[in-house]
């Protein structure tokens, strides 16, 4: 009987260890999925705004709105979809010209840093039925964000395209924006690095004259 009890205790201990390891691994996989989801949402939001970016020249408005890009921030005019609450049927979304800016800065709550998205609609109505400005703050699990922009390398230079953390040409929009972000798991030292190159249909490469200051 003592031998049977000892064997049962060993068997139950082994089963408990397996279950504990499986539960720990399941929690880790779930946290990792949440981390990827946060990064994916941020990249998709950026892609949606950037793919509609355009240049607004002096011929269209008195004060042109240009593309401004730095390593930790960028701003540009784009088309935003707005839901019309006065629509008789289902809410109707229509495009409106707006200004969007993304900035990596300390969060407004004071807890760590975060990626913030500010937007403003350029509408003629004095009191439209929808909001004309707002701020979106991504989860503070995004612990780092870096933007870079493509330039044509000098003739014969390799690689043919170099990337810089600064966009020097406000008279055009870049052909793409490379976004790299690091998402930190909650209550863990582990992190996930995600990167995506977002192409802009009407964009152009920067002139090779700036390539000397660009970093691959």
mmCIF file of N, CA and C in Angstrom, residues 82-94:
data_model
loop_
_atom_site.group_PDB
_atom_site.id
_atom_site.type_symbol
_atom_site.label_atom_id
_atom_site.label_comp_id
_atom_site.label_asym_id
_atom_site.label_seq_id
_atom_site.Cartn_x
_atom_site.Cartn_y
_atom_site.Cartn_z
ATOM 1 N N UNK A 82 -15.137 59.964 -42.713
ATOM 2 C CA UNK A 82 -15.963 60.504 -41.636
ATOM 3 C C UNK A 82 -17.370 59.951 -41.766
ATOM 4 N N UNK A 83 -17.923 59.460 -40.665
ATOM 5 C CA UNK A 83 -19.297 58.959 -40.666
ATOM 6 C C UNK A 83 -20.262 60.118 -40.468
ATOM 7 N N UNK A 84 -21.223 60.243 -41.371
ATOM 8 C CA UNK A 84 -22.211 61.315 -41.296
ATOM 9 C C UNK A 84 -23.376 60.874 -40.417
ATOM 10 N N UNK A 85 -23.537 61.428 -39.202
ATOM 11 C CA UNK A 85 -24.611 60.989 -38.308
ATOM 12 C C UNK A 85 -25.995 61.426 -38.778
ATOM 13 N N UNK A 86 -26.065 62.335 -39.755
ATOM 14 C CA UNK A 86 -27.355 62.811 -40.234
ATOM 15 C C UNK A 86 -27.884 61.986 -41.408
ATOM 16 N N UNK A 87 -27.153 60.964 -41.788
ATOM 17 C CA UNK A 87 -27.613 60.117 -42.889
ATOM 18 C C UNK A 87 -28.912 59.426 -42.497
ATOM 19 N N UNK A 88 -29.855 59.357 -43.437
ATOM 20 C CA UNK A 88 -31.163 58.765 -43.147
ATOM 21 C C UNK A 88 -31.072 57.249 -42.998
ATOM 22 N N UNK A 89 -30.159 56.626 -43.713
ATOM 23 C CA UNK A 89 -29.999 55.177 -43.612
ATOM 24 C C UNK A 89 -28.798 54.868 -42.726
ATOM 25 N N UNK A 90 -28.094 53.817 -43.057
ATOM 26 C CA UNK A 90 -26.918 53.455 -42.254
ATOM 27 C C UNK A 90 -25.895 54.585 -42.326
ATOM 28 N N UNK A 91 -25.084 54.770 -41.273
ATOM 29 C CA UNK A 91 -24.074 55.833 -41.287
ATOM 30 C C UNK A 91 -23.236 55.779 -42.564
ATOM 31 N N UNK A 92 -23.157 56.910 -43.257
ATOM 32 C CA UNK A 92 -22.466 56.986 -44.533
ATOM 33 C C UNK A 92 -21.101 57.631 -44.321
ATOM 34 N N UNK A 93 -20.054 56.929 -44.717
ATOM 35 C CA UNK A 93 -18.706 57.449 -44.555
ATOM 36 C C UNK A 93 -18.251 58.100 -45.863
ATOM 37 N N UNK A 94 -17.758 59.315 -45.774
ATOM 38 C CA UNK A 94 -17.279 60.005 -46.958
ATOM 39 C C UNK A 94 -15.906 60.589 -46.665
#
